[in-house]
Amino acid sequence: MVDIQFSEHSLKQRLAKILTVPKWTKQSIVTAKAFLQSLTIAQRCYLLALIALLLFQSDIWLAAIITAVALIIEFWPKFAIAWHSLAGKAIFLLFYAVIANFALAASGSVVNEITGVSASHLSYTHNFAILLYLPIWFVCISILALLLLQIVIPCYLLFHIGLRILGLETNQQDNKKRFVVTTAFLRMVLSVVLLMNLVAISDGETLLENVANKIQKNEKVSLANTVVEVKITEKAQTEAEKAANDLTMQSADGTIESLRTFGHTYYKGIRELIALFAYKFEADGRSRCEKLANSVVVELNDYEILEITESANEKYGYHFEVKKCISPAFGQIASPPK
């Protein structure tokens, strides 16, 4: 009986030793906790973005989103202070008025691209396109403005370092904020990642197509060189070169796909919504001009109409065609619908 109790006691002691957290682990946890508590919310977000960039290299958009949140958290109080001044309000209103003008022009060109006519003939569709484009323009341009501030911040830091060297540093700095230089460097590195994602999103068609064409040209050149080398080298070398080319093409294809997912999905979705809006809401089901039975029309002027029909073969699901207006007003009799 005594032996059983002794064995149970020894077993409990062993379990206690195993489950006891070592002192160095406790000290590390306390140090890490104190370090995180000493950081601001924006600095914690930058640290989290860096960890996400290192761990999820294939999904860099995650680090870009966290970086954007950190930039907004860090600079929003400064924007709020600037907004309460008259000059700040004037600058902000002018800035966003310029963005709205660009969004107006971009949406008009998109409506023209989809329908084939000027956006002035489709005012409601144009307004709908503006509502779709304005948010992404506001977000992208605002974040780009935050990224431009990263050019000013190093100059600001160098100025303060110079004052500190000369012994002229003022006491107006916030002593609670730590790791100012490290944070600025980390912010600049993460801003590059964010800028790459913004470029892919903001110019999701022309830029991506240009990049894709360049990559494809490089692939064609490399493949042509490979063919020449195949004629000269032995079979073992050709197999190794083909394997290397396959890996290069796979990585290039992955890069193209990652770029296209940022831009093409969003812009194609916008164009499909614009075409749907023009068909469902802008166009009229009845018209004085001759039209197909399953079509809707928009009267451009007294002599022309824009006929819209559903078509699965079209890129955005609808076919737009400008036709001559055949109307009794011009002494023309419309043929009976088939």
Coordinates of C-alpha atoms in Angstrom, one line a residue, residues 54-244:
L54 CA 7.0 36.1 -44.8
L55 CA 4.6 33.3 -44.1
F56 CA 2.2 33.7 -47.0
Q57 CA 4.4 34.7 -49.9
S58 CA 2.0 33.4 -52.5
D59 CA -0.8 35.6 -51.1
I60 CA 0.9 39.0 -50.9
W61 CA -2.5 40.6 -51.1
L62 CA -3.0 39.7 -47.4
A63 CA 0.0 41.7 -46.4
A64 CA -1.1 44.6 -48.7
I65 CA -4.5 44.8 -47.0
I66 CA -3.0 44.8 -43.5
T67 CA -0.5 47.5 -44.6
A68 CA -3.4 49.6 -46.0
V69 CA -5.2 49.3 -42.7
A70 CA -2.1 50.3 -40.8
L71 CA -1.6 53.4 -43.0
I72 CA -5.2 54.5 -42.5
I73 CA -4.9 54.0 -38.7
E74 CA -1.6 55.9 -38.5
F75 CA -2.5 58.9 -40.7
W76 CA -6.2 59.2 -40.0
P77 CA -5.7 61.4 -36.9
K78 CA -3.5 63.7 -39.0
F79 CA -6.2 63.9 -41.7
A80 CA -8.8 64.7 -39.0
I81 CA -6.6 67.6 -37.7
A82 CA -6.1 68.9 -41.2
W83 CA -9.8 68.7 -42.0
H84 CA -10.7 71.1 -39.2
S85 CA -8.6 73.8 -40.8
L86 CA -9.8 75.9 -43.8
A87 CA -6.8 75.1 -45.9
G88 CA -7.1 71.4 -45.2
K89 CA -10.7 71.3 -46.3
A90 CA -9.9 73.2 -49.5
I91 CA -7.1 70.7 -50.3
F92 CA -9.2 67.6 -49.6
L93 CA -12.2 68.9 -51.6
L94 CA -9.9 69.8 -54.5
F95 CA -8.2 66.4 -54.3
Y96 CA -11.5 64.4 -54.3
A97 CA -13.0 66.6 -57.0
V98 CA -10.1 65.7 -59.2
I99 CA -10.7 62.0 -58.4
A100 CA -14.4 62.4 -59.3
N101 CA -13.5 64.0 -62.6
F102 CA -11.2 61.1 -63.5
A103 CA -13.9 58.6 -62.5
L104 CA -16.4 60.5 -64.7
A105 CA -14.1 60.3 -67.7
A106 CA -13.1 56.7 -67.1
S107 CA -16.7 55.5 -66.7
G108 CA -17.7 57.4 -69.9
S109 CA -15.0 55.6 -71.9
V110 CA -16.1 52.2 -70.4
V111 CA -19.8 52.9 -71.5
N112 CA -18.5 53.8 -74.9
E113 CA -16.4 50.6 -75.1
I114 CA -19.4 48.4 -74.1
T115 CA -22.2 50.0 -76.2
G116 CA -20.2 51.5 -79.1
V117 CA -21.9 54.9 -78.7
S118 CA -21.1 58.0 -76.7
A119 CA -22.0 57.9 -73.0
S120 CA -24.0 61.1 -73.5
H121 CA -26.8 59.1 -75.1
L122 CA -26.9 56.8 -72.1
S123 CA -27.0 59.2 -69.2
Y124 CA -28.5 56.7 -66.6
T125 CA -26.0 54.0 -67.6
H126 CA -23.2 56.6 -67.3
N127 CA -24.3 57.6 -63.8
F128 CA -24.5 53.9 -62.8
A129 CA -21.0 53.3 -64.1
I130 CA -19.7 56.3 -62.1
L131 CA -21.2 54.8 -58.9
L132 CA -19.4 51.6 -59.7
Y133 CA -16.0 53.2 -60.4
L134 CA -16.0 56.0 -57.8
P135 CA -15.4 53.8 -54.7
I136 CA -12.4 52.0 -56.2
W137 CA -10.9 55.3 -57.5
F138 CA -11.4 56.9 -54.1
V139 CA -9.7 54.0 -52.3
C140 CA -6.8 53.5 -54.7
I141 CA -6.0 57.2 -55.1
S142 CA -6.2 57.8 -51.3
I143 CA -3.9 54.9 -50.6
L144 CA -1.5 56.2 -53.4
A145 CA -1.5 59.6 -51.6
L146 CA -0.5 57.8 -48.4
L147 CA 2.2 56.1 -50.3
L148 CA 3.5 59.4 -51.6
L149 CA 3.9 60.5 -48.1
Q150 CA 6.5 57.8 -47.6
I151 CA 8.8 60.0 -49.8
V152 CA 8.4 62.9 -47.4
I153 CA 8.8 60.9 -44.2
P154 CA 12.5 59.9 -44.8
C155 CA 13.3 63.6 -45.3
Y156 CA 11.5 64.4 -42.1
L157 CA 13.5 61.7 -40.2
L158 CA 16.8 62.9 -41.7
F159 CA 16.0 66.5 -40.6
H160 CA 15.4 65.3 -37.0
I161 CA 18.5 63.2 -37.0
G162 CA 20.5 66.2 -38.1
L163 CA 19.0 68.3 -35.3
R164 CA 19.8 65.6 -32.8
I165 CA 23.5 65.5 -34.0
L166 CA 23.7 69.3 -33.7
G167 CA 22.1 69.2 -30.3
L168 CA 19.2 71.3 -31.5
E169 CA 16.5 68.6 -31.0
T170 CA 13.3 70.1 -29.5
N171 CA 11.5 68.5 -26.6
Q172 CA 8.1 68.4 -28.4
Q173 CA 8.5 64.9 -29.7
D174 CA 6.2 62.2 -28.4
N175 CA 8.4 60.1 -26.2
K176 CA 5.9 57.3 -26.0
K177 CA 6.4 56.4 -29.6
R178 CA 9.2 53.9 -30.0
F179 CA 11.1 52.5 -33.0
V180 CA 10.4 55.5 -35.2
V181 CA 13.2 54.8 -37.7
T182 CA 12.5 51.0 -37.8
T183 CA 8.8 51.7 -38.4
A184 CA 9.5 54.1 -41.2
F185 CA 11.8 51.6 -42.9
L186 CA 9.3 48.8 -42.5
R187 CA 6.5 51.1 -43.7
M188 CA 8.4 51.8 -46.9
V189 CA 9.1 48.1 -47.6
L190 CA 5.4 47.2 -47.1
S191 CA 4.3 50.2 -49.2
V192 CA 6.1 48.7 -52.2
V193 CA 4.0 45.5 -51.7
L194 CA 0.9 47.6 -51.5
L195 CA 1.8 49.6 -54.5
M196 CA 2.3 46.4 -56.6
N197 CA -1.2 45.3 -55.7
L198 CA -2.7 48.7 -56.4
V199 CA -1.1 48.9 -59.8
A200 CA -2.5 45.4 -60.6
I201 CA -6.0 46.5 -59.5
S202 CA -6.2 50.0 -60.9
D203 CA -5.0 49.2 -64.4
G204 CA -6.2 45.6 -64.5
E205 CA -6.5 45.3 -68.2
T206 CA -4.0 47.4 -70.2
L207 CA -1.1 46.9 -67.8
L208 CA -1.7 43.2 -67.3
E209 CA -2.0 42.6 -71.0
N210 CA 1.3 44.5 -71.6
V211 CA 3.0 42.5 -68.9
A212 CA 1.5 39.3 -70.2
N213 CA 2.7 40.1 -73.8
K214 CA 6.2 40.9 -72.6
I215 CA 6.4 37.7 -70.6
Q216 CA 5.0 35.7 -73.6
K217 CA 7.6 37.4 -75.9
N218 CA 10.4 36.4 -73.5
E219 CA 9.0 32.9 -73.4
K220 CA 9.0 32.7 -77.2
V221 CA 12.6 34.0 -77.3
S222 CA 13.7 31.5 -74.7
L223 CA 11.8 28.7 -76.5
A224 CA 13.5 29.7 -79.8
N225 CA 16.9 29.6 -78.2
T226 CA 16.0 26.3 -76.7
V227 CA 15.2 24.9 -80.2
V228 CA 18.5 26.1 -81.5
E229 CA 20.4 24.5 -78.6
V230 CA 18.5 21.3 -79.1
K231 CA 20.0 20.9 -82.5
I232 CA 23.5 21.3 -81.1
T233 CA 23.5 19.7 -77.7
E234 CA 23.0 16.1 -76.7
K235 CA 19.7 14.5 -75.5
A236 CA 20.6 14.7 -71.8
Q237 CA 21.1 18.5 -72.1
T238 CA 17.9 19.0 -74.1
E239 CA 15.9 17.2 -71.4
A240 CA 17.4 19.3 -68.7
E241 CA 16.7 22.5 -70.6
K242 CA 13.2 21.5 -71.3
A243 CA 12.6 20.8 -67.6
A244 CA 14.1 24.3 -66.8

